[in-house]
């Protein structure tokens, strides 16, 4: 009863707010799954805040849905032959929401702030930078070593440019009322309820943003969020549950939008992190090969996610140019898995424990894998624990295998490879170490020639395929549901709505 009353109250509050705002021109109402943290691109860590910052802040570089770089505040950029200097030309005639100019000095201020601000969440993105200088409209970024992912970082929050004047005036409170140069300016925020932005009249490309006002509503309950969309009280919602995709597709007043950013969900095997790695899965790549053959990735996708995700066996999805096509996803073969275990001298069933984050879909996938593995000669136990607890357990090496787990919404393949596969990677909790993998992973970071870098990622896929320290399962597809009245929706390559060219019919 309480849950029903709560849902009714939330629906009523959205209706009341929509009525009060009806005189604001073309008004888009966007349903968020979580409240945002600080609306400061250098401190922010949540995807909800990044969605809002996409409306508020221009970035140095834009990333289209094909993962290609497009001009943003930087109209052009060039690398030095040694890959250690990046020169960007800043767009002329752009102003911040407070009327101050966007120029090379403002960009330098932002990069320096991201590197040095106490608590900066972007500092790790910029460790390769030695110094930043300016020359007229140009920003010159000099590096300690070549860093191919740097341009991709400037296409996300690291490249979101804020007003130096406003930042200096607000200090630590900047994120409460951010001032950027994007198509929309900040109006108000009510914690746990809404953030409101309105079109910036002096925006350099305002014709591409016909919507006058956007209200981001915080509605954590998936069911309530969808109910508000179906009733017409929201126009677009994020994080639609895959189980609700069919409902949306059958409704003529709604549309389903699925996007394919770089991400993966996987099983991370403890190879060398404490004594917990001393088990057949941790010691022997043949056992890991048998476990992979026990899995039916397509069935997992169909049953757990209504076929809305993408099954995969590499850090990037099969549609990615970085995918190594000579290593296609192996079909399930339980008989071959049993034979591999037998030939390796293991008495079946082979025991191992999987640490599972306590999330409904993760547990469902783990239970499916448990059933599949049992038919292939494994005795797989599940240890279901709160997600935050799994983080501390894996850092301490207190696990045999962990998953489904993985990075989300990356905009460069470096974010889904180096950090989990290089021996010094900050997400390599299984302490996997392979000198060949380290060498190739380092090359993917320093090679700035696009074709050579792509080949390096292909070589990396081949190098990791034998060890299977990370067993890739599937790639999540962020699902948006929206009113049929919305047209022209553009989504960035890392899975965020851009609001550019979006129209909402009345």
Coordinates of C-alpha atoms in Angstrom, one line a residue, residues 76-489:
X76 CA 40.7 22.3 -35.0
X77 CA 43.6 20.5 -33.4
X78 CA 47.0 19.0 -34.4
X79 CA 49.5 16.7 -32.9
X80 CA 53.3 17.2 -33.1
X81 CA 55.2 14.4 -35.0
X82 CA 56.3 12.9 -31.7
X83 CA 52.8 13.0 -30.2
X84 CA 53.9 15.1 -27.2
X85 CA 52.3 18.4 -28.1
X86 CA 48.6 19.0 -28.8
X87 CA 47.7 22.4 -30.3
X88 CA 44.0 23.4 -30.3
X89 CA 42.5 26.5 -31.9
X90 CA 39.6 27.9 -29.8
X91 CA 36.4 29.1 -31.5
X92 CA 36.1 32.8 -31.8
X93 CA 33.2 34.9 -30.5
X94 CA 31.9 32.5 -27.8
X95 CA 30.8 33.8 -24.4
X96 CA 30.1 32.2 -21.1
X97 CA 26.6 32.5 -19.5
X98 CA 28.0 35.4 -17.4
X99 CA 29.0 37.3 -20.6
X100 CA 32.8 36.8 -20.2
X101 CA 34.7 35.5 -23.2
X102 CA 35.6 31.9 -24.0
X103 CA 39.2 32.2 -25.1
X104 CA 42.5 30.3 -24.9
X105 CA 43.3 31.7 -21.5
X106 CA 39.9 30.4 -20.2
X107 CA 40.7 26.9 -21.6
X108 CA 44.1 26.9 -20.0
X109 CA 42.5 27.9 -16.7
X110 CA 40.1 25.0 -16.9
X111 CA 42.8 22.4 -17.7
X112 CA 45.0 23.7 -14.9
X113 CA 42.0 23.6 -12.5
X114 CA 41.1 20.0 -13.5
X115 CA 44.7 19.0 -12.8
X116 CA 45.1 20.9 -9.5
X117 CA 41.7 21.3 -7.8
X118 CA 41.4 19.6 -4.5
X119 CA 39.3 16.5 -5.0
X120 CA 39.4 16.7 -8.8
X121 CA 37.9 13.7 -10.4
X122 CA 39.6 14.5 -13.7
X123 CA 43.2 14.6 -12.4
X124 CA 43.9 11.1 -13.4
X125 CA 42.9 11.9 -17.0
X126 CA 45.6 14.5 -17.3
X127 CA 48.7 12.9 -15.7
X128 CA 50.5 12.9 -19.0
X129 CA 50.4 16.7 -19.2
X130 CA 53.6 18.7 -18.5
X131 CA 52.3 22.2 -19.0
X132 CA 49.7 24.3 -20.8
X133 CA 50.5 27.5 -22.6
X134 CA 48.6 29.9 -24.9
X135 CA 49.4 31.7 -28.1
X136 CA 46.6 34.0 -29.2
X137 CA 43.6 31.8 -29.9
X138 CA 45.7 28.6 -29.6
X139 CA 46.1 26.4 -26.5
X140 CA 49.3 24.3 -26.5
X141 CA 49.3 21.2 -24.3
X142 CA 52.7 19.8 -23.8
X143 CA 53.0 16.2 -22.6
X144 CA 55.6 14.2 -20.7
X145 CA 54.8 11.3 -23.0
X146 CA 52.5 10.7 -25.9
X147 CA 48.9 10.2 -24.8
X148 CA 46.5 9.0 -27.5
X149 CA 43.4 9.0 -25.1
X150 CA 43.9 12.7 -24.2
X151 CA 41.7 13.9 -27.1
X152 CA 38.9 11.6 -26.0
X153 CA 39.2 13.0 -22.4
X154 CA 38.6 16.5 -23.9
X155 CA 35.4 15.1 -25.4
X156 CA 34.0 14.3 -22.0
X157 CA 33.8 16.1 -18.6
X158 CA 37.6 16.8 -18.7
X159 CA 36.9 19.1 -21.7
X160 CA 33.8 20.8 -20.4
X161 CA 34.8 24.5 -20.0
X162 CA 33.5 26.7 -17.2
X163 CA 33.7 30.4 -16.5
X164 CA 37.0 31.3 -14.7
X165 CA 35.3 34.4 -13.3
X166 CA 32.4 32.4 -11.9
X167 CA 34.6 29.6 -10.6
X168 CA 36.9 32.1 -8.7
X169 CA 33.9 33.9 -7.2
X170 CA 32.1 30.7 -6.1
X171 CA 35.1 28.6 -5.0
X172 CA 34.0 25.3 -3.7
X173 CA 30.4 26.2 -4.2
X174 CA 30.6 26.5 -8.0
X175 CA 28.7 23.2 -8.6
X176 CA 25.6 24.6 -6.9
X177 CA 25.1 27.2 -9.7
X178 CA 27.4 26.4 -12.6
X179 CA 28.3 28.9 -15.3
X180 CA 29.5 27.4 -18.6
X181 CA 29.1 28.4 -22.3
X182 CA 26.7 25.6 -23.4
X183 CA 23.3 26.0 -25.2
X184 CA 21.5 26.1 -21.8
X185 CA 22.1 28.0 -18.7
X186 CA 21.4 27.0 -15.1
X187 CA 18.1 28.2 -13.5
X188 CA 17.5 26.2 -10.3
X189 CA 18.1 23.0 -8.5
X190 CA 16.0 21.3 -5.8
X191 CA 17.9 18.4 -4.3
X192 CA 16.4 14.9 -5.0
X193 CA 13.8 16.5 -7.2
X194 CA 14.8 18.6 -10.2
X195 CA 17.3 20.7 -12.1
X196 CA 16.0 23.3 -14.5
X197 CA 17.9 24.9 -17.4
X198 CA 16.8 27.3 -20.1
X199 CA 18.1 28.3 -23.5
X200 CA 21.1 30.7 -23.5
X201 CA 20.1 33.6 -25.8
X202 CA 23.7 34.4 -26.7
X203 CA 24.8 30.9 -27.6
X204 CA 27.0 30.7 -30.7
X205 CA 24.9 27.9 -32.3
X206 CA 21.5 28.6 -30.7
X207 CA 19.6 27.7 -33.9
X208 CA 20.5 24.0 -33.3
X209 CA 18.7 24.0 -30.0
X210 CA 15.0 24.8 -30.5
X211 CA 13.8 23.6 -27.1
X212 CA 13.5 26.5 -24.7
X213 CA 13.6 24.9 -21.3
X214 CA 14.6 21.5 -19.9
X215 CA 13.6 20.1 -16.5
X216 CA 15.5 17.1 -15.3
X217 CA 13.3 15.2 -12.9
X218 CA 14.8 12.8 -10.4
X219 CA 12.7 9.6 -10.2
X220 CA 14.7 6.6 -9.0
X221 CA 11.9 4.0 -9.4
X222 CA 12.0 2.5 -12.9
X223 CA 8.3 1.8 -12.8
X224 CA 7.3 5.3 -11.7
X225 CA 9.6 6.8 -14.3
X226 CA 8.0 4.8 -17.1
X227 CA 4.5 5.5 -15.7
X228 CA 5.1 9.2 -15.9
X229 CA 6.3 8.9 -19.5
X230 CA 3.3 6.9 -20.4
X231 CA 0.9 9.4 -18.8
X232 CA 2.6 12.3 -20.7
X233 CA 4.1 13.9 -17.7
X234 CA 7.6 13.2 -18.9
X235 CA 8.9 13.4 -22.5
X236 CA 12.0 11.2 -22.2
X237 CA 13.4 8.8 -19.6
X238 CA 16.8 7.2 -19.2
X239 CA 17.7 3.7 -18.0
X240 CA 14.7 1.9 -19.2
X241 CA 14.7 -1.6 -17.9
X242 CA 15.2 -4.1 -20.7
X243 CA 12.1 -5.9 -19.4
X244 CA 10.0 -2.9 -20.3
X245 CA 11.4 -2.5 -23.8
X246 CA 8.6 -4.5 -25.4
X247 CA 6.0 -2.4 -23.5
X248 CA 7.5 0.8 -25.0
X249 CA 7.7 -0.7 -28.5
X250 CA 4.1 -1.7 -28.5
X251 CA 2.9 1.8 -27.4
X252 CA 2.3 4.0 -30.5
X253 CA 2.8 7.1 -28.4
X254 CA 6.3 6.1 -27.4
X255 CA 9.6 5.3 -29.0
X256 CA 12.6 3.2 -27.9
X257 CA 16.1 4.4 -28.4
X258 CA 19.1 2.1 -27.8
X259 CA 22.7 3.2 -28.1
X260 CA 26.0 1.4 -28.1
X261 CA 28.7 3.1 -26.1
X262 CA 31.9 1.4 -25.2
X263 CA 31.4 -0.8 -22.1
X264 CA 31.3 -4.4 -21.1
X265 CA 30.2 -6.7 -18.3
X266 CA 32.6 -9.5 -17.5
X267 CA 34.0 -12.1 -15.0
X268 CA 37.2 -10.9 -13.5
X269 CA 39.4 -13.9 -12.4
X270 CA 41.8 -13.5 -9.4
X271 CA 45.1 -14.5 -11.1
X272 CA 47.6 -13.4 -8.5
X273 CA 45.9 -11.3 -5.7
X274 CA 46.6 -13.0 -2.4
X275 CA 46.2 -16.7 -1.6
X276 CA 42.6 -16.6 -2.9
X277 CA 44.1 -17.0 -6.4
X278 CA 45.4 -20.4 -5.6
X279 CA 42.6 -22.5 -7.1
X280 CA 42.1 -24.1 -10.5
X281 CA 40.4 -21.0 -12.1
X282 CA 43.2 -18.7 -10.9
X283 CA 46.1 -21.0 -11.7
X284 CA 45.2 -22.6 -15.0
X285 CA 44.1 -20.9 -18.2
X286 CA 42.7 -24.2 -19.5
X287 CA 40.1 -24.2 -16.7
X288 CA 39.2 -20.6 -17.7
X289 CA 38.9 -21.8 -21.3
X290 CA 36.6 -24.6 -20.3
X291 CA 34.5 -22.2 -18.2
X292 CA 34.1 -19.8 -21.2
X293 CA 33.0 -22.8 -23.4
X294 CA 30.3 -23.5 -20.8
X295 CA 28.7 -20.2 -21.4
X296 CA 26.0 -19.4 -23.9
X297 CA 26.3 -15.6 -24.1
X298 CA 23.4 -15.2 -26.6
X299 CA 21.0 -17.1 -24.3
X300 CA 22.1 -14.9 -21.4
X301 CA 21.3 -11.8 -23.5
X302 CA 17.9 -13.2 -24.6
X303 CA 16.7 -14.4 -21.2
X304 CA 18.1 -11.8 -18.9
X305 CA 17.9 -8.7 -21.1
X306 CA 15.1 -9.5 -23.6
X307 CA 17.8 -9.5 -26.3
X308 CA 18.3 -5.7 -25.9
X309 CA 22.1 -6.0 -25.0
X310 CA 24.9 -7.3 -27.2
X311 CA 26.7 -10.5 -26.5
X312 CA 30.5 -10.3 -26.8
X313 CA 33.8 -11.9 -26.0
X314 CA 36.2 -8.9 -26.2
X315 CA 36.5 -5.5 -24.4
X316 CA 34.7 -3.8 -27.3
X317 CA 31.5 -5.0 -29.0
X318 CA 31.5 -6.8 -32.4
X319 CA 30.4 -3.6 -34.2
X320 CA 33.5 -1.7 -33.0
X321 CA 36.4 -1.0 -35.4
X322 CA 38.6 -2.1 -32.5
X323 CA 37.1 -5.6 -32.4
X324 CA 39.4 -8.3 -33.6
X325 CA 37.3 -10.3 -36.1
X326 CA 39.6 -13.3 -36.3
X327 CA 38.5 -14.1 -32.7
X328 CA 34.7 -14.4 -33.0
X329 CA 32.6 -15.3 -30.0
X330 CA 32.9 -19.1 -29.4
X331 CA 29.6 -21.0 -29.3
X332 CA 28.7 -23.0 -26.1
X333 CA 30.2 -26.4 -26.1
X334 CA 29.8 -28.2 -22.7
X335 CA 31.2 -31.5 -24.0
X336 CA 34.4 -29.8 -25.1
X337 CA 34.6 -28.0 -21.8
X338 CA 34.4 -31.3 -19.9
X339 CA 37.0 -32.8 -22.2
X340 CA 39.4 -29.9 -21.6
X341 CA 39.0 -30.3 -17.8
X342 CA 39.6 -34.1 -18.1
X343 CA 42.7 -33.7 -20.3
X344 CA 44.1 -31.2 -17.8
X345 CA 43.8 -33.8 -15.1
X346 CA 41.0 -32.3 -13.0
X347 CA 38.4 -34.4 -11.2
X348 CA 35.0 -33.0 -11.9
X349 CA 33.1 -31.1 -10.8
X350 CA 35.8 -28.4 -10.5
X351 CA 34.9 -26.0 -7.7
X352 CA 35.1 -22.2 -7.7
X353 CA 33.3 -19.3 -6.1
X354 CA 31.9 -16.2 -7.9
X355 CA 31.5 -13.0 -6.0
X356 CA 28.3 -11.3 -7.3
X357 CA 27.2 -7.7 -6.8
X358 CA 23.7 -7.7 -5.2
X359 CA 21.9 -6.3 -8.2
X360 CA 18.8 -8.2 -9.5
X361 CA 20.0 -8.6 -13.1
X362 CA 23.6 -9.4 -12.0
X363 CA 22.3 -12.1 -9.8
X364 CA 20.1 -13.4 -12.5
X365 CA 23.0 -13.7 -15.0
X366 CA 25.2 -15.3 -12.3
X367 CA 22.5 -18.0 -11.7
X368 CA 22.2 -18.7 -15.4
X369 CA 26.0 -19.1 -15.6
X370 CA 25.9 -21.4 -12.6
X371 CA 23.5 -23.7 -14.3
X372 CA 25.5 -23.7 -17.6
X373 CA 28.7 -24.3 -15.7
X374 CA 27.3 -27.3 -13.8
X375 CA 26.6 -29.0 -17.1
X376 CA 30.2 -28.5 -18.2
X377 CA 32.0 -30.0 -15.1
X378 CA 32.0 -27.1 -12.7
X379 CA 30.8 -26.7 -9.1
X380 CA 30.2 -22.9 -9.1
X381 CA 29.1 -21.3 -5.9
X382 CA 27.6 -17.8 -5.8
X383 CA 28.5 -15.3 -3.1
X384 CA 26.1 -12.4 -3.4
X385 CA 27.2 -9.3 -1.6
X386 CA 26.4 -5.6 -1.7
X387 CA 28.2 -3.8 -4.6
X388 CA 30.2 -1.5 -2.3
X389 CA 31.4 -4.5 -0.3
X390 CA 32.5 -6.3 -3.5
X391 CA 34.8 -3.3 -4.2
X392 CA 36.6 -3.6 -0.9
X393 CA 36.8 -7.4 -1.1
X394 CA 38.3 -7.4 -4.5
X395 CA 40.8 -4.7 -3.6
X396 CA 42.0 -6.9 -0.7
X397 CA 42.1 -10.0 -3.0
X398 CA 39.3 -11.7 -1.1
X399 CA 37.7 -13.4 -4.1
X400 CA 38.2 -16.1 -6.7
X401 CA 36.2 -14.5 -9.5
X402 CA 34.0 -11.4 -9.6
X403 CA 31.1 -10.4 -11.8
X404 CA 29.2 -9.6 -13.8
X405 CA 31.1 -6.3 -13.6
X406 CA 32.8 -3.8 -15.9
X407 CA 33.2 -0.1 -16.9
X408 CA 30.3 1.8 -18.5
X409 CA 29.9 4.6 -21.0
X410 CA 33.6 5.0 -22.1
X411 CA 34.4 7.1 -25.1
X412 CA 37.8 5.6 -25.9
X413 CA 38.9 1.9 -25.9
X414 CA 41.7 2.8 -23.5
X415 CA 39.1 3.0 -20.7
X416 CA 37.9 -0.6 -21.3
X417 CA 41.4 -2.2 -21.8
X418 CA 44.4 -0.7 -20.1
X419 CA 43.0 -0.2 -16.6
X420 CA 41.8 -3.8 -16.3
X421 CA 44.5 -5.6 -18.3
X422 CA 47.8 -3.8 -17.8
X423 CA 49.7 -5.0 -14.7
X424 CA 49.6 -1.4 -13.4
X425 CA 46.0 -0.8 -14.3
X426 CA 43.9 0.6 -11.4
X427 CA 41.0 -1.8 -12.2
X428 CA 43.2 -4.9 -12.5
X429 CA 42.1 -6.3 -9.1
X430 CA 43.0 -9.8 -10.2
X431 CA 46.6 -8.8 -10.5
X432 CA 46.9 -10.2 -14.0
X433 CA 50.4 -9.7 -15.4
X434 CA 51.6 -10.5 -18.8
X435 CA 54.7 -8.6 -20.3
X436 CA 53.4 -8.9 -23.8
X437 CA 50.0 -7.5 -22.8
X438 CA 51.7 -4.7 -20.9
X439 CA 53.8 -3.7 -23.9
X440 CA 50.8 -3.7 -26.3
X441 CA 48.5 -1.9 -23.8
X442 CA 51.1 0.8 -23.4
X443 CA 51.4 1.1 -27.1
X444 CA 47.6 1.7 -27.4
X445 CA 48.1 4.8 -25.2
X446 CA 51.1 6.3 -26.9
X447 CA 50.4 5.5 -30.6
X448 CA 48.6 8.6 -32.0
X449 CA 48.2 7.3 -35.6
X450 CA 44.6 6.1 -35.8
X451 CA 45.2 3.1 -38.0
X452 CA 48.3 1.9 -36.1
X453 CA 46.5 2.4 -32.8
X454 CA 43.5 0.4 -34.1
X455 CA 46.0 -2.4 -35.0
X456 CA 47.4 -2.3 -31.5
X457 CA 44.0 -2.9 -30.0
X458 CA 43.5 -5.9 -32.4
X459 CA 46.9 -7.2 -31.2
X460 CA 45.8 -6.7 -27.6
X461 CA 42.7 -8.8 -28.2
X462 CA 44.9 -11.7 -29.5
X463 CA 47.3 -11.4 -26.6
X464 CA 44.7 -11.6 -23.9
X465 CA 42.7 -14.3 -25.6
X466 CA 45.0 -17.1 -24.4
X467 CA 45.0 -16.1 -20.7
X468 CA 41.3 -15.2 -20.2
X469 CA 42.0 -13.3 -17.0
X470 CA 38.9 -11.3 -17.9
X471 CA 36.0 -13.3 -19.5
X472 CA 33.8 -10.9 -21.3
X473 CA 30.1 -11.6 -21.4
X474 CA 28.0 -8.8 -22.9
X475 CA 27.8 -5.1 -23.7
X476 CA 25.1 -3.1 -22.1
X477 CA 23.0 -0.8 -24.3
X478 CA 21.6 2.3 -22.5
X479 CA 17.9 2.3 -23.3
X480 CA 15.9 5.6 -23.5
X481 CA 12.2 5.7 -23.9
X482 CA 10.6 8.9 -25.3
X483 CA 7.5 10.4 -26.5
X484 CA 6.7 10.0 -30.2
X485 CA 6.4 13.8 -30.3
X486 CA 10.2 14.0 -30.0
X487 CA 12.3 14.0 -33.1
X488 CA 16.0 14.6 -34.0
X489 CA 17.5 12.9 -30.9

